[in-house]
Amino acid sequence: MKAHAMKHYLQFSDLSATEYAYLFERAALIKKKFKTYERHQPLVDRTLAMIFEKASTRTRVSFEAGMYQLGGSVVHLTTGDSQLGRAEPIEDSAKVISRMVDLVMIRTFEQTKIECFAQHSRVPVINGLTNEFHPCQILADIFTYIEHRGSIEGKTVAWVGDGNNMANTWLQASEILGFKVHLSTPSGYEVDQSIAGIRSADSYQVFDDPMQACVGADLVTTDVWTSMGYEAENEARKTAFANWCVDPEMMGVAKSDALFMHCLPAHRGEEVAAEVIDGAQSVVWDEAENRLHAQKALMEYLLLGRIG
Ligand code: CP
Ligand code: NVA
């Protein structure tokens, strides 16, 4: 029997500021051990099922390598090679899979699908990206910010681009961790506060001009113009997003020590100029690596609760 209540991680708002403070500390410790080849295996005999209904490089490698490093093992399922792609009800899949493993990570389309799975799961479920949210990425991004600059509380994050799953999750995080988001999206691609799932508009400010959103920012961040699942809109988006490319001029109006982040994969010359993503202010490789350490802390927490 588990000594702590079961928790899912379906949205950033599923954890509190206190829990995030713990996870960031724990991720730092787990990272230090990883770097010094010190074994850290609290999840021996535990199994993670990873379900991918969309493509992935970072999420797959970080969860799979992470679970093995923690002493556990992994089962990898995709829509194409399981009954998930042949219309087995989500409820049934959740009941079956969660009787055989200890933890489930899902990358899918609608948030309602992962919520349905979680409702019928006996074990914790982690959101590895949905159309609406990408909480594991923002967990790693904020851990990365803290490593480079200290607390994110009171800081300003400029979001330049699509009002997508990443933007929604940044907004949720700003309410919980007490920072501000400057949002600039092309017309028609705005963040919907109700989808973002935030209570008030206090933690963000909307700018028509992406350059204005970057003025005085501590962190400038963006993402692809076309997210997975929206490929049919690609050409229309290329036209609409033409001015939403993070270039050296935009970085130039942010604070002089501002960081640049991108969850990757990136398209140089579209949402970001090569000089920016490959430049001195960019921390995108740390961000990608930190998916591993942050998610190891998350998996440990969901399965074992607070340690120490
Ligand atoms: N950033 C991110 O989630 O990358 P993948 O799509 O490669 O998993
Ligand atoms: N917003 C992007 C993020 C990819 C990691 C997508 O959903 O495709």
mmCIF file of C-alpha atoms and ligand atoms in Angstrom:
data_model
loop_
_atom_site.group_PDB
_atom_site.id
_atom_site.type_symbol
_atom_site.label_atom_id
_atom_site.label_comp_id
_atom_site.label_asym_id
_atom_site.label_seq_id
_atom_site.Cartn_x
_atom_site.Cartn_y
_atom_site.Cartn_z
ATOM 1 C CA MET A 1 0.000 0.000 0.000
ATOM 2 C CA LYS A 2 1.176 3.515 -0.760
ATOM 3 C CA ALA A 3 1.664 5.785 2.217
ATOM 4 C CA HIS A 4 0.647 8.908 0.304
ATOM 5 C CA ALA A 5 -2.379 9.971 -1.730
ATOM 6 C CA MET A 6 -2.262 9.226 -5.445
ATOM 7 C CA LYS A 7 -1.628 12.282 -7.583
ATOM 8 C CA HIS A 8 -1.738 12.738 -11.336
ATOM 9 C CA TYR A 9 0.253 15.370 -13.227
ATOM 10 C CA LEU A 10 -2.118 16.383 -16.015
ATOM 11 C CA GLN A 11 -1.626 20.141 -15.837
ATOM 12 C CA PHE A 12 0.916 22.462 -14.222
ATOM 13 C CA SER A 13 -1.789 23.477 -11.720
ATOM 14 C CA ASP A 14 -1.914 19.930 -10.317
ATOM 15 C CA LEU A 15 0.981 20.799 -7.995
ATOM 16 C CA SER A 16 1.421 23.692 -5.557
ATOM 17 C CA ALA A 17 4.250 26.214 -5.212
ATOM 18 C CA THR A 18 5.517 24.248 -2.203
ATOM 19 C CA GLU A 19 5.588 21.027 -4.204
ATOM 20 C CA TYR A 20 7.447 22.779 -7.039
ATOM 21 C CA ALA A 21 10.033 24.137 -4.602
ATOM 22 C CA TYR A 22 10.607 20.555 -3.440
ATOM 23 C CA LEU A 23 10.802 19.210 -7.012
ATOM 24 C CA PHE A 24 13.329 21.854 -8.103
ATOM 25 C CA GLU A 25 15.551 21.018 -5.117
ATOM 26 C CA ARG A 26 15.191 17.326 -5.742
ATOM 27 C CA ALA A 27 15.926 17.711 -9.481
ATOM 28 C CA ALA A 28 19.145 19.556 -8.601
ATOM 29 C CA LEU A 29 20.207 16.706 -6.306
ATOM 30 C CA ILE A 30 19.297 14.028 -8.859
ATOM 31 C CA LYS A 31 21.196 15.950 -11.563
ATOM 32 C CA LYS A 32 24.283 16.222 -9.349
ATOM 33 C CA LYS A 33 24.224 12.477 -8.721
ATOM 34 C CA PHE A 34 23.804 11.789 -12.459
ATOM 35 C CA LYS A 35 26.787 14.010 -13.281
ATOM 36 C CA THR A 36 29.012 12.228 -10.770
ATOM 37 C CA TYR A 37 27.853 8.702 -11.704
ATOM 38 C CA GLU A 38 26.344 8.208 -8.251
ATOM 39 C CA ARG A 39 23.625 5.585 -8.421
ATOM 40 C CA HIS A 40 20.131 6.829 -7.479
ATOM 41 C CA GLN A 41 17.648 3.974 -7.783
ATOM 42 C CA PRO A 42 14.574 4.542 -5.627
ATOM 43 C CA LEU A 43 12.237 2.995 -8.240
ATOM 44 C CA VAL A 44 13.656 -0.536 -8.500
ATOM 45 C CA ASP A 45 10.920 -2.923 -9.705
ATOM 46 C CA ARG A 46 8.636 -0.069 -10.758
ATOM 47 C CA THR A 47 7.412 0.135 -14.352
ATOM 48 C CA LEU A 48 6.460 3.165 -16.422
ATOM 49 C CA ALA A 49 4.145 2.774 -19.439
ATOM 50 C CA MET A 50 4.693 5.483 -22.057
ATOM 51 C CA ILE A 51 1.877 6.008 -24.569
ATOM 52 C CA PHE A 52 2.664 8.138 -27.599
ATOM 53 C CA GLU A 53 -0.081 9.230 -29.990
ATOM 54 C CA LYS A 54 2.222 11.952 -31.404
ATOM 55 C CA ALA A 55 5.912 11.965 -32.349
ATOM 56 C CA SER A 56 8.643 12.671 -29.787
ATOM 57 C CA THR A 57 12.396 12.736 -29.306
ATOM 58 C CA ARG A 58 13.035 14.514 -25.977
ATOM 59 C CA THR A 59 9.999 13.246 -24.095
ATOM 60 C CA ARG A 60 10.621 9.650 -25.061
ATOM 61 C CA VAL A 61 14.357 9.671 -24.344
ATOM 62 C CA SER A 62 14.065 11.598 -21.066
ATOM 63 C CA PHE A 63 11.280 9.432 -19.613
ATOM 64 C CA GLU A 64 12.765 6.168 -20.834
ATOM 65 C CA ALA A 65 16.366 6.869 -19.820
ATOM 66 C CA GLY A 66 15.126 8.503 -16.608
ATOM 67 C CA MET A 67 13.070 5.528 -15.492
ATOM 68 C CA TYR A 68 15.947 3.101 -16.150
ATOM 69 C CA GLN A 69 18.341 5.354 -14.261
ATOM 70 C CA LEU A 70 15.933 5.343 -11.299
ATOM 71 C CA GLY A 71 16.128 1.544 -11.293
ATOM 72 C CA GLY A 72 12.805 0.863 -12.994
ATOM 73 C CA SER A 73 11.754 -0.255 -16.429
ATOM 74 C CA VAL A 74 9.636 1.041 -19.277
ATOM 75 C CA VAL A 75 6.965 -0.148 -21.707
ATOM 76 C CA HIS A 76 6.587 1.934 -24.876
ATOM 77 C CA LEU A 77 3.239 1.967 -26.720
ATOM 78 C CA THR A 78 2.109 3.882 -29.760
ATOM 79 C CA THR A 79 -1.261 4.189 -31.441
ATOM 80 C CA GLY A 80 0.013 2.202 -34.420
ATOM 81 C CA ASP A 81 1.272 -0.831 -32.513
ATOM 82 C CA SER A 82 -1.387 -1.237 -29.824
ATOM 83 C CA GLN A 83 -5.160 -1.571 -29.548
ATOM 84 C CA LEU A 84 -5.273 2.167 -28.796
ATOM 85 C CA GLY A 85 -5.250 2.747 -32.551
ATOM 86 C CA ARG A 86 -8.072 0.265 -33.063
ATOM 87 C CA ALA A 87 -10.629 2.128 -30.969
ATOM 88 C CA GLU A 88 -10.381 0.218 -27.689
ATOM 89 C CA PRO A 89 -12.142 2.586 -25.256
ATOM 90 C CA ILE A 90 -9.779 4.790 -23.245
ATOM 91 C CA GLU A 91 -11.519 3.669 -20.052
ATOM 92 C CA ASP A 92 -10.735 0.017 -20.810
ATOM 93 C CA SER A 93 -7.141 0.744 -21.803
ATOM 94 C CA ALA A 94 -6.637 2.701 -18.580
ATOM 95 C CA LYS A 95 -8.057 -0.091 -16.415
ATOM 96 C CA VAL A 96 -5.878 -2.726 -18.067
ATOM 97 C CA ILE A 97 -2.584 -0.840 -18.389
ATOM 98 C CA SER A 98 -2.770 0.554 -14.859
ATOM 99 C CA ARG A 99 -3.134 -2.958 -13.380
ATOM 100 C CA MET A 100 0.240 -3.900 -14.873
ATOM 101 C CA VAL A 101 2.451 -0.860 -14.335
ATOM 102 C CA ASP A 102 3.110 1.688 -11.572
ATOM 103 C CA LEU A 103 3.044 4.901 -13.583
ATOM 104 C CA VAL A 104 1.764 6.042 -17.001
ATOM 105 C CA MET A 105 2.989 8.878 -19.215
ATOM 106 C CA ILE A 106 0.747 9.882 -22.139
ATOM 107 C CA ARG A 107 1.296 12.168 -25.140
ATOM 108 C CA THR A 108 -1.980 12.661 -26.963
ATOM 109 C CA PHE A 109 -4.366 15.130 -28.580
ATOM 110 C CA GLU A 110 -7.261 16.465 -26.473
ATOM 111 C CA GLN A 111 -6.748 17.034 -22.742
ATOM 112 C CA THR A 112 -10.103 15.299 -22.206
ATOM 113 C CA LYS A 113 -8.493 12.020 -23.353
ATOM 114 C CA ILE A 114 -5.781 12.087 -20.702
ATOM 115 C CA GLU A 115 -8.323 13.156 -18.077
ATOM 116 C CA CYS A 116 -10.518 10.199 -19.012
ATOM 117 C CA PHE A 117 -7.523 7.846 -18.790
ATOM 118 C CA ALA A 118 -6.574 9.250 -15.376
ATOM 119 C CA GLN A 119 -10.119 8.845 -14.063
ATOM 120 C CA HIS A 120 -9.953 5.140 -14.790
ATOM 121 C CA SER A 121 -6.318 4.577 -13.815
ATOM 122 C CA ARG A 122 -5.162 2.900 -10.610
ATOM 123 C CA VAL A 123 -1.761 4.582 -10.909
ATOM 124 C CA PRO A 124 -0.506 8.156 -11.428
ATOM 125 C CA VAL A 125 -0.739 9.572 -14.946
ATOM 126 C CA ILE A 126 1.673 12.189 -16.342
ATOM 127 C CA ASN A 127 0.906 14.530 -19.236
ATOM 128 C CA GLY A 128 3.717 14.218 -21.797
ATOM 129 C CA LEU A 129 1.981 16.860 -23.999
ATOM 130 C CA THR A 130 -1.594 17.408 -25.095
ATOM 131 C CA ASN A 131 -3.075 20.004 -27.441
ATOM 132 C CA GLU A 132 -3.743 22.142 -24.386
ATOM 133 C CA PHE A 133 -0.739 21.657 -22.055
ATOM 134 C CA HIS A 134 2.912 20.601 -21.771
ATOM 135 C CA PRO A 135 3.584 20.691 -18.015
ATOM 136 C CA CYS A 136 6.763 18.547 -17.995
ATOM 137 C CA GLN A 137 8.409 21.015 -20.381
ATOM 138 C CA ILE A 138 7.622 24.035 -18.223
ATOM 139 C CA LEU A 139 8.786 22.118 -15.144
ATOM 140 C CA ALA A 140 12.161 21.658 -16.874
ATOM 141 C CA ASP A 141 12.186 25.230 -18.228
ATOM 142 C CA ILE A 142 11.660 26.806 -14.825
ATOM 143 C CA PHE A 143 14.252 24.488 -13.295
ATOM 144 C CA THR A 144 16.624 25.702 -16.033
ATOM 145 C CA TYR A 145 15.779 29.352 -15.303
ATOM 146 C CA ILE A 146 16.485 28.817 -11.600
ATOM 147 C CA GLU A 147 19.842 27.149 -12.350
ATOM 148 C CA HIS A 148 20.938 30.131 -14.441
ATOM 149 C CA ARG A 149 19.327 33.086 -12.681
ATOM 150 C CA GLY A 150 17.754 32.018 -9.359
ATOM 151 C CA SER A 151 14.079 32.310 -8.439
ATOM 152 C CA ILE A 152 11.613 33.137 -11.230
ATOM 153 C CA GLU A 153 9.285 34.901 -8.774
ATOM 154 C CA GLY A 154 8.664 38.497 -9.840
ATOM 155 C CA LYS A 155 10.379 38.007 -13.205
ATOM 156 C CA THR A 156 8.935 38.649 -16.686
ATOM 157 C CA VAL A 157 8.670 35.953 -19.347
ATOM 158 C CA ALA A 158 7.954 37.121 -22.918
ATOM 159 C CA TRP A 159 6.014 34.605 -24.991
ATOM 160 C CA VAL A 160 6.309 35.330 -28.730
ATOM 161 C CA GLY A 161 4.219 33.140 -31.017
ATOM 162 C CA ASP A 162 1.314 30.730 -30.946
ATOM 163 C CA GLY A 163 -1.255 30.687 -28.134
ATOM 164 C CA ASN A 164 -0.629 26.959 -27.824
ATOM 165 C CA ASN A 165 -0.017 24.230 -25.218
ATOM 166 C CA MET A 166 3.271 25.845 -24.141
ATOM 167 C CA ALA A 167 1.719 29.315 -23.812
ATOM 168 C CA ASN A 168 -1.192 27.907 -21.783
ATOM 169 C CA THR A 169 1.212 26.151 -19.455
ATOM 170 C CA TRP A 170 3.416 29.230 -18.963
ATOM 171 C CA LEU A 171 0.261 31.101 -17.912
ATOM 172 C CA GLN A 172 -0.674 28.439 -15.380
ATOM 173 C CA ALA A 173 2.867 28.487 -14.020
ATOM 174 C CA SER A 174 2.869 32.286 -13.681
ATOM 175 C CA GLU A 175 -0.149 32.175 -11.364
ATOM 176 C CA ILE A 176 1.366 29.471 -9.195
ATOM 177 C CA LEU A 177 4.957 30.694 -9.019
ATOM 178 C CA GLY A 178 4.323 34.456 -9.061
ATOM 179 C CA PHE A 179 5.868 35.775 -12.255
ATOM 180 C CA LYS A 180 4.479 37.750 -15.181
ATOM 181 C CA VAL A 181 3.954 36.638 -18.799
ATOM 182 C CA HIS A 182 4.059 39.142 -21.672
ATOM 183 C CA LEU A 183 2.095 37.453 -24.432
ATOM 184 C CA SER A 184 2.276 38.359 -28.091
ATOM 185 C CA THR A 185 0.462 36.177 -30.609
ATOM 186 C CA PRO A 186 -0.773 36.943 -34.127
ATOM 187 C CA SER A 187 -4.441 37.821 -34.419
ATOM 188 C CA GLY A 188 -6.528 34.650 -34.468
ATOM 189 C CA TYR A 189 -3.959 32.652 -32.480
ATOM 190 C CA GLU A 190 -4.472 34.219 -29.044
ATOM 191 C CA VAL A 191 -4.401 32.321 -25.768
ATOM 192 C CA ASP A 192 -7.885 31.573 -24.496
ATOM 193 C CA GLN A 193 -7.851 32.198 -20.735
ATOM 194 C CA SER A 194 -10.523 29.558 -20.191
ATOM 195 C CA ILE A 195 -8.494 26.900 -22.032
ATOM 196 C CA ALA A 196 -5.344 28.025 -20.254
ATOM 197 C CA GLY A 197 -7.306 27.303 -17.086
ATOM 198 C CA ILE A 198 -6.221 30.323 -15.112
ATOM 199 C CA ARG A 199 -8.365 32.208 -12.657
ATOM 200 C CA SER A 200 -7.490 35.824 -13.421
ATOM 201 C CA ALA A 201 -5.720 37.986 -15.965
ATOM 202 C CA ASP A 202 -3.421 39.488 -13.304
ATOM 203 C CA SER A 203 -0.338 37.483 -14.185
ATOM 204 C CA TYR A 204 -0.222 38.263 -17.890
ATOM 205 C CA GLN A 205 -0.328 41.171 -20.293
ATOM 206 C CA VAL A 206 -1.166 40.997 -24.002
ATOM 207 C CA PHE A 207 0.876 42.891 -26.639
ATOM 208 C CA ASP A 208 0.001 43.235 -30.338
ATOM 209 C CA ASP A 209 3.638 43.946 -31.154
ATOM 210 C CA PRO A 210 6.042 41.094 -30.274
ATOM 211 C CA MET A 211 8.889 43.591 -29.827
ATOM 212 C CA GLN A 212 6.907 45.408 -27.105
ATOM 213 C CA ALA A 213 6.317 42.087 -25.329
ATOM 214 C CA CYS A 214 10.084 41.573 -25.104
ATOM 215 C CA VAL A 215 10.886 44.996 -23.597
ATOM 216 C CA GLY A 216 12.517 44.444 -20.201
ATOM 217 C CA ALA A 217 11.900 40.664 -20.228
ATOM 218 C CA ASP A 218 14.062 38.328 -18.121
ATOM 219 C CA LEU A 219 13.307 35.407 -20.418
ATOM 220 C CA VAL A 220 12.180 35.366 -24.050
ATOM 221 C CA THR A 221 10.631 32.156 -25.300
ATOM 222 C CA THR A 222 8.816 30.826 -28.335
ATOM 223 C CA ASP A 223 7.738 27.596 -30.003
ATOM 224 C CA VAL A 224 6.922 26.239 -33.448
ATOM 225 C CA TRP A 225 4.328 28.114 -35.479
ATOM 226 C CA THR A 226 2.486 24.856 -36.187
ATOM 227 C CA SER A 227 2.063 22.362 -33.371
ATOM 228 C CA MET A 228 1.533 18.644 -33.893
ATOM 229 C CA GLY A 229 -2.036 17.976 -34.976
ATOM 230 C CA TYR A 230 -2.412 21.369 -36.738
ATOM 231 C CA GLU A 231 -0.359 20.575 -39.848
ATOM 232 C CA ALA A 232 -3.276 21.355 -42.209
ATOM 233 C CA GLU A 233 -2.954 25.023 -41.115
ATOM 234 C CA ASN A 234 0.770 25.207 -41.890
ATOM 235 C CA GLU A 235 0.647 27.547 -44.910
ATOM 236 C CA ALA A 236 -1.854 29.949 -43.331
ATOM 237 C CA ARG A 237 0.238 30.011 -40.174
ATOM 238 C CA LYS A 238 3.448 30.811 -42.087
ATOM 239 C CA THR A 239 1.797 33.983 -43.360
ATOM 240 C CA ALA A 240 0.169 34.947 -40.063
ATOM 241 C CA PHE A 241 3.309 34.386 -37.958
ATOM 242 C CA ALA A 242 5.850 36.070 -40.279
ATOM 243 C CA ASN A 243 6.545 38.902 -37.756
ATOM 244 C CA TRP A 244 6.705 36.554 -34.755
ATOM 245 C CA CYS A 245 10.305 35.476 -35.226
ATOM 246 C CA VAL A 246 12.524 36.002 -32.190
ATOM 247 C CA ASP A 247 15.478 37.837 -33.708
ATOM 248 C CA PRO A 248 18.468 39.738 -32.281
ATOM 249 C CA GLU A 249 16.438 42.989 -32.251
ATOM 250 C CA MET A 250 13.813 41.422 -29.988
ATOM 251 C CA MET A 251 16.504 40.021 -27.679
ATOM 252 C CA GLY A 252 18.089 43.494 -27.764
ATOM 253 C CA VAL A 253 15.098 45.145 -26.043
ATOM 254 C CA ALA A 254 14.903 42.459 -23.338
ATOM 255 C CA LYS A 255 17.105 42.752 -20.221
ATOM 256 C CA SER A 256 20.800 42.520 -21.067
ATOM 257 C CA ASP A 257 21.049 39.231 -19.135
ATOM 258 C CA ALA A 258 17.787 37.808 -20.560
ATOM 259 C CA LEU A 259 17.758 34.122 -21.440
ATOM 260 C CA PHE A 260 16.254 32.584 -24.569
ATOM 261 C CA MET A 261 14.335 29.284 -24.372
ATOM 262 C CA HIS A 262 12.630 27.020 -26.912
ATOM 263 C CA CYS A 263 11.178 23.615 -26.037
ATOM 264 C CA LEU A 264 12.455 22.220 -29.383
ATOM 265 C CA PRO A 265 12.223 21.021 -32.082
ATOM 266 C CA ALA A 266 13.016 24.448 -33.602
ATOM 267 C CA HIS A 267 12.798 25.888 -37.096
ATOM 268 C CA ARG A 268 15.607 28.391 -37.591
ATOM 269 C CA GLY A 269 14.415 31.294 -39.767
ATOM 270 C CA GLU A 270 10.779 30.773 -38.743
ATOM 271 C CA GLU A 271 9.957 31.265 -35.051
ATOM 272 C CA VAL A 272 13.586 32.003 -34.125
ATOM 273 C CA ALA A 273 16.632 33.406 -35.880
ATOM 274 C CA ALA A 274 19.688 31.126 -35.932
ATOM 275 C CA GLU A 275 21.768 33.882 -34.222
ATOM 276 C CA VAL A 276 19.388 33.777 -31.250
ATOM 277 C CA ILE A 277 18.929 30.035 -30.730
ATOM 278 C CA ASP A 278 22.626 29.387 -31.353
ATOM 279 C CA GLY A 279 23.710 32.541 -29.526
ATOM 280 C CA ALA A 280 25.108 33.269 -26.061
ATOM 281 C CA GLN A 281 21.738 33.965 -24.382
ATOM 282 C CA SER A 282 20.203 30.666 -25.490
ATOM 283 C CA VAL A 283 19.893 27.858 -22.936
ATOM 284 C CA VAL A 284 17.982 25.430 -25.139
ATOM 285 C CA TRP A 285 20.385 22.494 -24.648
ATOM 286 C CA ASP A 286 20.237 22.838 -20.851
ATOM 287 C CA GLU A 287 16.458 23.017 -21.165
ATOM 288 C CA ALA A 288 16.385 19.763 -23.137
ATOM 289 C CA GLU A 289 18.762 17.989 -20.738
ATOM 290 C CA ASN A 290 16.788 19.174 -17.754
ATOM 291 C CA ARG A 291 13.728 17.286 -18.972
ATOM 292 C CA LEU A 292 15.603 14.204 -17.740
ATOM 293 C CA HIS A 293 16.450 15.479 -14.271
ATOM 294 C CA ALA A 294 13.144 17.280 -13.622
ATOM 295 C CA GLN A 295 11.044 14.306 -14.710
ATOM 296 C CA LYS A 296 13.109 11.912 -12.596
ATOM 297 C CA ALA A 297 12.232 14.122 -9.613
ATOM 298 C CA LEU A 298 8.585 14.132 -10.716
ATOM 299 C CA MET A 299 8.357 10.340 -11.147
ATOM 300 C CA GLU A 300 10.016 9.770 -7.782
ATOM 301 C CA TYR A 301 7.596 12.220 -6.137
ATOM 302 C CA LEU A 302 4.463 10.733 -7.707
ATOM 303 C CA LEU A 303 5.455 7.212 -6.678
ATOM 304 C CA LEU A 304 7.138 7.734 -3.314
ATOM 305 C CA GLY A 305 5.996 11.152 -2.112
ATOM 306 C CA ARG A 306 8.366 13.528 -0.365
ATOM 307 C CA ILE A 307 11.666 12.013 0.619
ATOM 308 C CA GLY A 308 13.552 13.399 3.595
HETATM 309 N N1 CP B 1 10.035 19.457 -26.308
HETATM 310 C C1 CP B 1 9.524 18.231 -26.512
HETATM 311 O O1 CP B 1 8.565 17.794 -25.870
HETATM 312 O O2 CP B 1 10.170 17.531 -27.480
HETATM 313 P P1 CP B 1 9.722 16.157 -28.157
HETATM 314 O O3 CP B 1 8.513 16.467 -29.006
HETATM 315 O O4 CP B 1 10.895 15.744 -28.973
HETATM 316 O O5 CP B 1 9.379 15.169 -27.089
HETATM 317 N N1 NVA B 2 3.740 23.083 -29.303
HETATM 318 C C1 NVA B 2 4.489 21.974 -29.859
HETATM 319 C C2 NVA B 2 5.467 21.483 -28.846
HETATM 320 C C3 NVA B 2 6.328 20.324 -29.310
HETATM 321 C C4 NVA B 2 7.215 19.789 -28.215
HETATM 322 C C5 NVA B 2 3.541 20.868 -30.282
HETATM 323 O O1 NVA B 2 2.542 20.645 -29.577
HETATM 324 O O2 NVA B 2 3.777 20.252 -31.324
#
